[in-house]
């Protein structure tokens, strides 16, 4: 009955506004045989205890602190014990900074040091609850927390390992001292390897690497572990058995590392080769199984390679990438040929200087791929022409006699999606052409574009209307005048 539930909820909320609620709630949490009742009692106590703490008598305060620790040892249900730990964490925010709960710190220390695994699990749970609750206020206790982590880091219990990783994640986001941060860095290989071995580990690994991405922006932080983290991210990024989001984040970590630590990474040729190898392999994956609305590992790999091309000297990276693209273009697998073109487009901005020196050869290669037997490769060639038109202008514009006739012939394809991409390629290429360069193509371009106003697909019509304006703009021939002339001829 919803009305009964609403009335009961309102009654409980009103009751929780009173300081007198603390002792009865704690009594239910301690003695009620029903696990659900104990759980609900702790859920209610979490906000209520800190809220009413100053209103309680000193004797009641001491009794509450003592009973909470006693209940940690006696509570049999894991879910209830977890919520009990949250209550302790919420109270620690008030008491620990004022040094009013030394028993809690001693309790945690003893359980973290214990050889009994159940004690370690309890110690790690309470340690995490306190660290999570204190957040930025943990700075003054970071040495004690790190000492407890040292006692827990080698534990075989997965529950302990998860708590350790979560503690370290919170500490990474706190304002602890540089010396404490350096101590934490030494834990990174252990916790990452630990996370890799855990069951259902992807959310933990994702959380870790998201934090590492943020930390890369802080100078010198993670420097001692950067090589390890890069290598692990490469292993994760290329593993198709791992979830898409974790793979994407791992590749994003490498991209961010080149962005903020490029000065260090560019000196490691072996590391650059490893990144290129993984980048090429992931870029050649099929995207059919992915949600097209979300960034895929293929997208992340291309971004990673694009960033590498901007941060590693062209003298090093250009020959390596061109060699890889050349080899992939010869492959029988269409996905590899497609990947070589996508990579050329992605890195064109970072490798602009050497690519403009070889712009004719590169353009010829891309244009030849428009005749590939695979539609995937053809689409990639069109997309790459868009990138090249943007990155290699004005040098690429002198090749208009090669590029525009090919694009016009490509309009003969029946696939509307391909036509859309060709529209875009024409617009981007024509955008920077001068009047004398565009003049010979105005009539065939307009005839081609106008012809597609008769196709049934609304999107093709819309794009045709949009893109008609671009080639006519420089030639000073309006679409309206062109259509009037065409109409008169028909009459």
Tab-separated table of C-alpha atoms in Angstrom:
chain	number	residue	atom	x	y	z
A	1	UNK	CA	0.000	0.000	0.000
A	2	UNK	CA	1.692	3.196	-1.218
A	3	UNK	CA	-0.143	5.420	1.240
A	4	UNK	CA	1.053	3.327	4.186
A	5	UNK	CA	4.627	3.407	2.860
A	6	UNK	CA	4.482	7.194	2.436
A	7	UNK	CA	3.157	7.701	5.971
A	8	UNK	CA	5.760	5.367	7.443
A	9	UNK	CA	8.570	7.106	5.569
A	10	UNK	CA	7.372	10.509	6.767
A	11	UNK	CA	7.210	9.226	10.356
A	12	UNK	CA	10.763	7.849	10.183
A	13	UNK	CA	12.120	11.069	8.701
A	14	UNK	CA	10.489	13.088	11.469
A	15	UNK	CA	11.887	10.710	14.079
A	16	UNK	CA	15.419	10.989	12.661
A	17	UNK	CA	15.323	14.737	13.257
A	18	UNK	CA	15.517	14.047	17.014
A	19	UNK	CA	18.793	13.352	18.880
A	20	UNK	CA	16.917	10.735	20.892
A	21	UNK	CA	16.819	8.479	17.806
A	22	UNK	CA	20.483	7.457	18.103
A	23	UNK	CA	20.354	5.023	21.028
A	24	UNK	CA	17.222	3.096	19.905
A	25	UNK	CA	18.573	2.797	16.365
A	26	UNK	CA	21.897	1.499	17.642
A	27	UNK	CA	20.031	-0.976	19.856
A	28	UNK	CA	18.164	-2.345	16.823
A	29	UNK	CA	21.420	-2.462	14.838
A	30	UNK	CA	23.053	-4.437	17.648
A	31	UNK	CA	20.382	-6.896	18.772
A	32	UNK	CA	17.631	-7.288	16.189
A	33	UNK	CA	17.682	-10.842	14.737
A	34	UNK	CA	16.388	-9.625	11.367
A	35	UNK	CA	19.286	-8.679	9.076
A	36	UNK	CA	17.103	-6.253	7.111
A	37	UNK	CA	16.205	-4.365	10.267
A	38	UNK	CA	19.867	-4.097	11.287
A	39	UNK	CA	20.749	-2.909	7.799
A	40	UNK	CA	18.025	-0.251	7.851
A	41	UNK	CA	19.156	0.890	11.310
A	42	UNK	CA	22.712	1.520	10.064
A	43	UNK	CA	21.431	3.270	6.933
A	44	UNK	CA	19.485	5.630	9.211
A	45	UNK	CA	22.429	6.067	11.586
A	46	UNK	CA	24.893	7.151	8.905
A	47	UNK	CA	23.494	10.702	8.490
A	48	UNK	CA	21.954	10.894	11.970
A	49	UNK	CA	25.004	10.206	14.141
A	50	UNK	CA	27.172	13.105	12.864
A	51	UNK	CA	24.112	15.368	12.694
A	52	UNK	CA	23.163	14.898	16.368
A	53	UNK	CA	26.611	14.165	17.816
A	54	UNK	CA	27.111	17.456	19.656
A	55	UNK	CA	23.631	17.106	21.201
A	56	UNK	CA	24.480	13.778	22.845
A	57	UNK	CA	25.707	13.489	26.413
A	58	UNK	CA	29.450	12.647	26.745
A	59	UNK	CA	28.579	9.308	28.318
A	60	UNK	CA	26.281	8.504	25.372
A	61	UNK	CA	28.980	9.509	22.901
A	62	UNK	CA	31.471	7.138	24.514
A	63	UNK	CA	28.910	4.340	24.587
A	64	UNK	CA	28.119	4.816	20.880
A	65	UNK	CA	31.815	4.774	19.890
A	66	UNK	CA	32.449	1.626	21.920
A	67	UNK	CA	29.341	-0.189	20.666
A	68	UNK	CA	30.107	0.520	17.014
A	69	UNK	CA	33.535	-1.116	17.337
A	70	UNK	CA	32.087	-4.075	19.259
A	71	UNK	CA	29.490	-4.552	16.517
A	72	UNK	CA	32.247	-4.691	13.900
A	73	UNK	CA	33.411	-7.927	15.520
A	74	UNK	CA	29.992	-9.461	16.103
A	75	UNK	CA	28.021	-8.560	12.955
A	76	UNK	CA	27.809	-11.702	10.752
A	77	UNK	CA	26.251	-10.246	7.574
A	78	UNK	CA	28.712	-8.678	5.104
A	79	UNK	CA	26.192	-6.165	3.740
A	80	UNK	CA	25.258	-4.991	7.218
A	81	UNK	CA	28.911	-4.766	8.247
A	82	UNK	CA	29.635	-2.632	5.174
A	83	UNK	CA	26.942	-0.141	6.211
A	84	UNK	CA	28.222	-0.213	9.780
A	85	UNK	CA	31.612	0.816	8.381
A	86	UNK	CA	29.929	3.726	6.580
A	87	UNK	CA	28.490	4.896	9.934
A	88	UNK	CA	31.958	4.759	11.474
A	89	UNK	CA	33.360	6.665	8.511
A	90	UNK	CA	30.738	9.400	8.797
A	91	UNK	CA	31.519	9.809	12.513
A	92	UNK	CA	35.283	9.779	11.931
A	93	UNK	CA	34.993	13.034	9.949
A	94	UNK	CA	34.022	14.800	13.185
A	95	UNK	CA	36.182	12.929	15.683
A	96	UNK	CA	39.504	12.072	14.038
A	97	UNK	CA	40.550	15.651	13.146
A	98	UNK	CA	39.888	16.589	16.807
A	99	UNK	CA	41.753	13.500	18.074
A	100	UNK	CA	38.617	12.254	19.841
A	101	UNK	CA	38.604	8.634	18.650
A	102	UNK	CA	42.061	7.179	19.140
A	103	UNK	CA	40.460	3.775	19.804
A	104	UNK	CA	39.265	3.613	16.198
A	105	UNK	CA	42.728	4.254	14.779
A	106	UNK	CA	44.246	1.634	17.082
A	107	UNK	CA	41.455	-0.801	16.159
A	108	UNK	CA	42.175	-0.334	12.446
A	109	UNK	CA	45.951	-0.595	12.891
A	110	UNK	CA	45.696	-3.843	14.869
A	111	UNK	CA	43.346	-5.458	12.379
A	112	UNK	CA	45.437	-4.445	9.380
A	113	UNK	CA	48.541	-5.951	11.010
A	114	UNK	CA	46.781	-9.140	12.039
A	115	UNK	CA	47.743	-12.450	10.447
A	116	UNK	CA	44.076	-13.469	10.523
A	117	UNK	CA	42.556	-12.810	7.086
A	118	UNK	CA	39.105	-12.046	8.525
A	119	UNK	CA	40.703	-9.378	10.715
A	120	UNK	CA	42.512	-7.943	7.700
A	121	UNK	CA	39.244	-7.784	5.769
A	122	UNK	CA	37.628	-5.841	8.607
A	123	UNK	CA	40.667	-3.564	8.948
A	124	UNK	CA	40.715	-2.818	5.204
A	125	UNK	CA	36.966	-2.119	5.152
A	126	UNK	CA	37.233	0.365	8.034
A	127	UNK	CA	40.382	1.938	6.571
A	128	UNK	CA	38.634	2.559	3.271
A	129	UNK	CA	35.518	3.920	5.002
A	130	UNK	CA	37.606	6.422	6.958
A	131	UNK	CA	39.716	7.459	3.942
A	132	UNK	CA	36.589	7.870	1.803
A	133	UNK	CA	34.859	9.929	4.502
A	134	UNK	CA	37.834	12.168	5.269
A	135	UNK	CA	38.624	12.779	1.591
A	136	UNK	CA	40.785	15.925	1.420
A	137	UNK	CA	41.172	15.884	5.212
A	138	UNK	CA	43.207	12.688	5.111
A	139	UNK	CA	46.487	14.581	4.590
A	140	UNK	CA	47.463	14.610	8.263
A	141	UNK	CA	47.028	10.839	8.504
A	142	UNK	CA	48.487	9.792	5.163
A	143	UNK	CA	51.603	8.211	6.696
A	144	UNK	CA	49.494	6.069	9.046
A	145	UNK	CA	47.189	5.092	6.162
A	146	UNK	CA	50.141	4.145	3.957
A	147	UNK	CA	51.647	2.071	6.766
A	148	UNK	CA	48.367	0.137	7.040
A	149	UNK	CA	48.305	-0.330	3.266
A	150	UNK	CA	51.773	-1.876	3.460
A	151	UNK	CA	50.373	-4.433	5.915
A	152	UNK	CA	47.466	-5.193	3.579
A	153	UNK	CA	49.064	-5.061	0.135
A	154	UNK	CA	50.234	-8.689	0.119
A	155	UNK	CA	46.944	-10.151	1.397
A	156	UNK	CA	45.456	-12.901	-0.761
A	157	UNK	CA	41.828	-12.024	0.011
A	158	UNK	CA	40.101	-10.343	-2.926
A	159	UNK	CA	37.985	-8.315	-0.492
A	160	UNK	CA	41.161	-6.860	1.024
A	161	UNK	CA	42.676	-6.240	-2.400
A	162	UNK	CA	39.610	-4.309	-3.560
A	163	UNK	CA	39.652	-2.136	-0.432
A	164	UNK	CA	43.377	-1.463	-0.882
A	165	UNK	CA	42.865	-0.355	-4.472
A	166	UNK	CA	39.978	1.901	-3.522
A	167	UNK	CA	41.979	3.443	-0.686
A	168	UNK	CA	44.875	4.209	-2.995
A	169	UNK	CA	42.504	5.655	-5.606
A	170	UNK	CA	41.094	8.053	-3.021
A	171	UNK	CA	44.560	8.996	-1.805
A	172	UNK	CA	45.633	9.810	-5.364
A	173	UNK	CA	42.818	12.357	-5.451
A	174	UNK	CA	43.579	13.883	-2.060
A	175	UNK	CA	46.001	16.643	-1.109
A	176	UNK	CA	48.637	14.426	0.503
A	177	UNK	CA	52.254	15.573	0.626
A	178	UNK	CA	54.691	14.905	-2.266
A	179	UNK	CA	56.676	12.496	-0.069
A	180	UNK	CA	53.513	10.493	0.691
A	181	UNK	CA	52.635	10.527	-2.984
A	182	UNK	CA	56.031	9.041	-3.839
A	183	UNK	CA	55.382	6.221	-1.358
A	184	UNK	CA	52.032	5.551	-2.996
A	185	UNK	CA	53.617	5.349	-6.441
A	186	UNK	CA	55.623	2.330	-5.316
A	187	UNK	CA	52.315	0.466	-4.826
A	188	UNK	CA	51.191	0.991	-8.431
A	189	UNK	CA	52.698	-2.155	-10.029
A	190	UNK	CA	51.275	-4.291	-7.230
A	191	UNK	CA	47.742	-2.878	-7.355
A	192	UNK	CA	47.557	-2.925	-11.165
A	193	UNK	CA	48.713	-6.563	-11.298
A	194	UNK	CA	46.295	-7.284	-8.472
A	195	UNK	CA	43.440	-5.701	-10.422
A	196	UNK	CA	44.330	-7.676	-13.545
A	197	UNK	CA	44.001	-10.940	-11.607
A	198	UNK	CA	40.724	-10.128	-9.854
A	199	UNK	CA	37.417	-11.517	-11.066
A	200	UNK	CA	35.073	-8.854	-12.444
A	201	UNK	CA	38.044	-6.519	-12.416
A	202	UNK	CA	37.203	-4.155	-15.251
A	203	UNK	CA	35.468	-1.475	-13.188
A	204	UNK	CA	38.445	-1.336	-10.800
A	205	UNK	CA	40.988	-1.146	-13.618
A	206	UNK	CA	38.891	1.513	-15.311
A	207	UNK	CA	38.756	3.539	-12.088
A	208	UNK	CA	42.526	3.214	-11.637
A	209	UNK	CA	43.380	4.304	-15.174
A	210	UNK	CA	40.905	7.186	-15.079
A	211	UNK	CA	42.812	8.435	-12.025
A	212	UNK	CA	46.155	7.882	-13.734
A	213	UNK	CA	44.945	9.974	-16.698
A	214	UNK	CA	44.166	12.865	-14.341
A	215	UNK	CA	47.513	12.489	-12.566
A	216	UNK	CA	49.460	12.777	-15.827
A	217	UNK	CA	48.655	16.487	-15.810
A	218	UNK	CA	50.672	16.911	-12.594
A	219	UNK	CA	54.405	17.353	-13.397
A	220	UNK	CA	56.687	14.490	-12.334
A	221	UNK	CA	53.854	12.488	-10.768
A	222	UNK	CA	53.813	8.836	-11.976
A	223	UNK	CA	57.205	9.378	-13.609
A	224	UNK	CA	58.792	6.342	-11.922
A	225	UNK	CA	55.908	4.080	-13.018
A	226	UNK	CA	55.145	5.562	-16.439
A	227	UNK	CA	56.815	2.806	-18.451
A	228	UNK	CA	54.984	0.087	-16.494
A	229	UNK	CA	51.634	1.838	-16.849
A	230	UNK	CA	52.172	2.398	-20.594
A	231	UNK	CA	53.029	-1.263	-21.196
A	232	UNK	CA	50.037	-2.447	-19.178
A	233	UNK	CA	47.736	-0.030	-21.006
A	234	UNK	CA	48.971	-1.426	-24.333
A	235	UNK	CA	48.202	-4.980	-23.177
A	236	UNK	CA	44.695	-3.915	-22.128
A	237	UNK	CA	44.113	-1.813	-25.244
A	238	UNK	CA	44.810	-4.587	-27.730
A	239	UNK	CA	42.914	-7.334	-25.855
A	240	UNK	CA	39.596	-7.872	-27.666
A	241	UNK	CA	38.293	-9.993	-24.786
A	242	UNK	CA	38.245	-6.921	-22.529
A	243	UNK	CA	35.289	-4.524	-22.451
A	244	UNK	CA	35.201	-1.652	-24.924
A	245	UNK	CA	35.182	1.103	-22.305
A	246	UNK	CA	38.237	-0.186	-20.425
A	247	UNK	CA	40.155	-0.622	-23.689
A	248	UNK	CA	39.211	2.886	-24.756
A	249	UNK	CA	40.392	4.346	-21.433
A	250	UNK	CA	43.688	2.422	-21.614
A	251	UNK	CA	44.394	3.848	-25.082
A	252	UNK	CA	43.299	7.278	-23.863
A	253	UNK	CA	45.906	6.986	-21.095
A	254	UNK	CA	48.628	6.485	-23.711
A	255	UNK	CA	47.336	9.427	-25.744
A	256	UNK	CA	47.366	11.619	-22.616
A	257	UNK	CA	50.830	10.379	-21.684
A	258	UNK	CA	52.187	11.559	-25.043
A	259	UNK	CA	50.392	14.860	-24.562
A	260	UNK	CA	51.841	15.645	-21.130
A	261	UNK	CA	54.977	13.460	-21.039
A	262	UNK	CA	55.974	13.487	-24.697
A	263	UNK	CA	59.432	14.803	-23.846
A	264	UNK	CA	60.204	11.586	-21.981
A	265	UNK	CA	58.405	9.138	-24.237
A	266	UNK	CA	59.847	10.348	-27.537
A	267	UNK	CA	63.283	9.197	-26.395
A	268	UNK	CA	62.090	5.611	-26.068
A	269	UNK	CA	62.095	4.265	-29.622
A	270	UNK	CA	61.119	0.793	-28.413
A	271	UNK	CA	58.113	2.296	-26.644
A	272	UNK	CA	57.140	4.249	-29.765
A	273	UNK	CA	57.303	1.061	-31.835
A	274	UNK	CA	55.126	-0.769	-29.301
A	275	UNK	CA	52.501	1.993	-29.419
A	276	UNK	CA	52.517	1.945	-33.232
A	277	UNK	CA	52.116	-1.821	-33.307
A	278	UNK	CA	49.089	-1.745	-31.002
A	279	UNK	CA	47.651	1.350	-32.687
A	280	UNK	CA	47.770	-0.262	-36.133
A	281	UNK	CA	46.298	-3.538	-34.841
A	282	UNK	CA	43.376	-1.883	-33.039
A	283	UNK	CA	42.694	0.492	-35.957
A	284	UNK	CA	42.206	-2.596	-38.142
A	285	UNK	CA	39.434	-4.036	-35.974
A	286	UNK	CA	35.851	-4.315	-37.183
A	287	UNK	CA	33.441	-1.755	-35.733
A	288	UNK	CA	30.251	-3.589	-36.673
A	289	UNK	CA	29.651	-4.825	-33.122
A	290	UNK	CA	30.116	-1.377	-31.569
A	291	UNK	CA	27.544	1.296	-30.850
A	292	UNK	CA	28.166	3.898	-33.544
A	293	UNK	CA	27.124	6.690	-31.173
A	294	UNK	CA	29.995	5.974	-28.767
A	295	UNK	CA	33.745	6.210	-29.162
A	296	UNK	CA	35.194	2.812	-30.067
A	297	UNK	CA	38.669	1.357	-29.489
A	298	UNK	CA	39.319	2.100	-33.185
A	299	UNK	CA	38.581	5.794	-32.572
A	300	UNK	CA	40.783	5.771	-29.467
A	301	UNK	CA	43.641	4.101	-31.369
A	302	UNK	CA	43.495	6.728	-34.121
A	303	UNK	CA	43.531	9.547	-31.547
A	304	UNK	CA	46.484	7.904	-29.820
A	305	UNK	CA	48.444	7.693	-33.083
A	306	UNK	CA	47.508	11.274	-33.964
A	307	UNK	CA	48.900	12.501	-30.641
A	308	UNK	CA	52.048	10.409	-31.043
A	309	UNK	CA	52.592	12.011	-34.470
A	310	UNK	CA	52.490	15.487	-32.909
A	311	UNK	CA	54.809	14.703	-29.985
A	312	UNK	CA	57.468	12.426	-31.493
A	313	UNK	CA	59.850	14.055	-33.999
A	314	UNK	CA	58.817	13.506	-37.627
A	315	UNK	CA	62.296	12.203	-38.390
A	316	UNK	CA	61.498	9.225	-36.137
A	317	UNK	CA	57.779	8.646	-36.549
A	318	UNK	CA	57.158	9.505	-40.231
A	319	UNK	CA	59.151	6.644	-41.789
A	320	UNK	CA	57.719	4.175	-39.269
A	321	UNK	CA	54.098	5.154	-39.918
A	322	UNK	CA	54.513	5.317	-43.703
A	323	UNK	CA	56.143	1.898	-43.697
A	324	UNK	CA	53.280	0.470	-41.621
A	325	UNK	CA	50.638	2.055	-43.845
A	326	UNK	CA	52.375	0.771	-46.961
A	327	UNK	CA	52.429	-2.783	-45.592
A	328	UNK	CA	48.778	-2.645	-44.514
A	329	UNK	CA	47.715	-1.384	-47.968
A	330	UNK	CA	49.094	-4.589	-49.487
A	331	UNK	CA	47.138	-6.843	-47.124
A	332	UNK	CA	44.264	-9.018	-48.359
A	333	UNK	CA	42.168	-8.085	-45.331
A	334	UNK	CA	40.038	-5.058	-46.223
A	335	UNK	CA	40.040	-3.902	-42.593
A	336	UNK	CA	43.821	-3.512	-42.693
A	337	UNK	CA	43.709	-1.551	-45.947
A	338	UNK	CA	41.002	0.617	-44.395
A	339	UNK	CA	43.118	1.117	-41.257
A	340	UNK	CA	46.124	2.297	-43.274
A	341	UNK	CA	44.018	5.064	-44.846
A	342	UNK	CA	42.398	6.109	-41.562
A	343	UNK	CA	45.818	6.313	-39.928
A	344	UNK	CA	47.155	8.472	-42.783
A	345	UNK	CA	44.310	10.893	-42.232
A	346	UNK	CA	44.633	10.875	-38.440
A	347	UNK	CA	48.376	11.648	-38.403
A	348	UNK	CA	48.333	14.177	-41.279
A	349	UNK	CA	48.247	17.178	-38.961
A	350	UNK	CA	51.154	15.985	-36.826
A	351	UNK	CA	53.240	14.941	-39.833
A	352	UNK	CA	52.312	17.848	-42.075
A	353	UNK	CA	55.840	18.826	-43.146
A	354	UNK	CA	57.043	15.452	-44.476
A	355	UNK	CA	53.600	14.662	-45.921
A	356	UNK	CA	53.466	17.915	-47.913
A	357	UNK	CA	56.861	17.047	-49.380
A	358	UNK	CA	55.317	13.816	-50.655
A	359	UNK	CA	51.785	15.094	-51.150
A	360	UNK	CA	51.423	13.904	-54.752
A	361	UNK	CA	52.464	10.313	-54.015
A	362	UNK	CA	50.239	10.187	-50.922
A	363	UNK	CA	47.266	11.637	-52.785
A	364	UNK	CA	47.723	9.192	-55.675
A	365	UNK	CA	47.703	6.311	-53.190
A	366	UNK	CA	44.490	7.524	-51.567
A	367	UNK	CA	42.760	8.130	-54.924
A	368	UNK	CA	43.681	4.633	-56.123
A	369	UNK	CA	41.903	3.244	-53.060
A	370	UNK	CA	38.627	4.696	-54.332
A	371	UNK	CA	38.720	1.818	-56.814
A	372	UNK	CA	39.192	-0.789	-54.085
A	373	UNK	CA	36.796	-3.729	-54.152
A	374	UNK	CA	35.771	-3.082	-50.546
A	375	UNK	CA	33.270	-0.296	-49.732
A	376	UNK	CA	34.993	0.034	-46.343
A	377	UNK	CA	38.246	0.979	-48.045
A	378	UNK	CA	36.487	3.336	-50.453
A	379	UNK	CA	34.786	5.179	-47.580
A	380	UNK	CA	38.085	5.389	-45.698
A	381	UNK	CA	39.733	6.906	-48.787
A	382	UNK	CA	37.050	9.619	-48.966
A	383	UNK	CA	37.433	10.372	-45.250
A	384	UNK	CA	41.209	10.534	-45.598
A	385	UNK	CA	40.852	13.020	-48.476
A	386	UNK	CA	38.874	15.206	-46.077
A	387	UNK	CA	41.682	15.092	-43.521
A	388	UNK	CA	44.350	15.750	-46.144
A	389	UNK	CA	42.366	18.689	-47.558
A	390	UNK	CA	42.362	20.208	-44.089
A	391	UNK	CA	45.923	19.374	-43.002
A	392	UNK	CA	47.926	19.705	-46.231
A	393	UNK	CA	46.406	22.923	-47.617
A	394	UNK	CA	47.555	24.813	-49.660
A	395	UNK	CA	50.046	22.288	-51.042
A	396	UNK	CA	47.394	19.691	-51.901
A	397	UNK	CA	45.305	22.219	-53.865
A	398	UNK	CA	47.644	22.117	-56.864
A	399	UNK	CA	46.421	18.544	-57.406
A	400	UNK	CA	42.837	19.675	-58.143
A	401	UNK	CA	43.054	18.285	-61.677
A	402	UNK	CA	43.541	14.826	-60.197
A	403	UNK	CA	41.259	15.013	-57.173
A	404	UNK	CA	38.046	16.667	-58.402
A	405	UNK	CA	37.502	14.499	-61.524
A	406	UNK	CA	37.921	11.388	-59.368
A	407	UNK	CA	35.418	12.674	-56.814
A	408	UNK	CA	32.946	13.469	-59.614
A	409	UNK	CA	33.228	9.948	-60.982
A	410	UNK	CA	32.767	8.569	-57.469
A	411	UNK	CA	29.263	10.110	-57.419
A	412	UNK	CA	28.102	7.220	-59.588
A	413	UNK	CA	27.959	4.931	-56.545
A	414	UNK	CA	24.469	3.952	-55.432
A	415	UNK	CA	25.137	3.956	-51.717
A	416	UNK	CA	23.707	7.145	-50.165
A	417	UNK	CA	26.114	6.972	-47.228
A	418	UNK	CA	29.067	7.057	-49.616
A	419	UNK	CA	27.543	10.011	-51.471
A	420	UNK	CA	27.216	11.910	-48.207
A	421	UNK	CA	30.934	11.436	-47.565
A	422	UNK	CA	31.787	12.525	-51.113
A	423	UNK	CA	29.718	15.695	-50.604
A	424	UNK	CA	31.815	16.447	-47.547
A	425	UNK	CA	35.095	15.735	-49.340
A	426	UNK	CA	34.170	18.100	-52.197
A	427	UNK	CA	33.205	20.842	-49.772
A	428	UNK	CA	36.440	20.576	-47.793
A	429	UNK	CA	38.641	20.443	-50.875
A	430	UNK	CA	36.889	23.308	-52.679
A	431	UNK	CA	36.816	25.504	-49.608
A	432	UNK	CA	40.337	26.834	-50.145
A	433	UNK	CA	40.526	26.737	-53.947
A	434	UNK	CA	41.007	30.036	-55.776
A	435	UNK	CA	38.601	31.255	-58.432
A	436	UNK	CA	40.745	30.238	-61.402
A	437	UNK	CA	41.216	26.764	-59.896
A	438	UNK	CA	37.520	26.073	-59.311
A	439	UNK	CA	36.240	27.642	-62.551
A	440	UNK	CA	36.683	24.569	-64.845
A	441	UNK	CA	34.704	22.371	-62.421
A	442	UNK	CA	31.707	24.584	-61.659
A	443	UNK	CA	29.447	23.206	-64.351
A	444	UNK	CA	30.141	19.463	-63.828
A	445	UNK	CA	30.013	19.889	-60.055
A	446	UNK	CA	26.684	21.664	-60.123
A	447	UNK	CA	25.203	19.239	-62.638
A	448	UNK	CA	26.252	16.365	-60.409
A	449	UNK	CA	24.920	17.968	-57.262
A	450	UNK	CA	21.648	19.081	-58.814
A	451	UNK	CA	21.097	15.613	-60.246
A	452	UNK	CA	20.995	14.293	-56.700
A	453	UNK	CA	18.057	16.501	-55.828
A	454	UNK	CA	15.944	13.863	-57.591
A	455	UNK	CA	17.030	10.953	-55.384
A	456	UNK	CA	14.521	9.665	-52.807
A	457	UNK	CA	16.790	9.975	-49.763
A	458	UNK	CA	16.017	13.197	-47.870
A	459	UNK	CA	19.501	13.381	-46.345
A	460	UNK	CA	21.184	13.238	-49.761
A	461	UNK	CA	18.923	16.061	-50.983
A	462	UNK	CA	19.717	18.146	-47.934
A	463	UNK	CA	23.458	17.676	-48.331
A	464	UNK	CA	23.280	18.375	-52.048
A	465	UNK	CA	21.597	21.717	-51.388
A	466	UNK	CA	24.124	22.588	-48.686
A	467	UNK	CA	27.182	21.728	-50.747
A	468	UNK	CA	26.060	23.307	-54.023
A	469	UNK	CA	26.923	26.699	-52.532
A	470	UNK	CA	30.589	25.889	-51.916
A	471	UNK	CA	31.898	25.381	-55.489
A	472	UNK	CA	29.729	28.231	-56.837
A	473	UNK	CA	30.834	30.735	-54.213
A	474	UNK	CA	34.242	31.386	-55.726
A	475	UNK	CA	32.957	31.254	-59.298
A	476	UNK	CA	30.335	33.880	-58.455
A	477	UNK	CA	27.580	31.824	-60.098
A	478	UNK	CA	24.537	31.461	-57.896
A	479	UNK	CA	22.570	28.270	-57.608
A	480	UNK	CA	19.392	30.140	-58.618
A	481	UNK	CA	20.918	31.465	-61.867
A	482	UNK	CA	22.238	28.027	-62.715
A	483	UNK	CA	18.856	26.393	-62.196
A	484	UNK	CA	17.051	29.077	-64.265
A	485	UNK	CA	19.413	28.494	-67.177
A	486	UNK	CA	18.883	24.756	-66.886
A	487	UNK	CA	15.087	25.263	-66.840
A	488	UNK	CA	15.138	27.457	-69.987
A	489	UNK	CA	17.123	24.836	-71.861
A	490	UNK	CA	14.516	22.202	-71.025
A	491	UNK	CA	11.757	24.445	-72.388
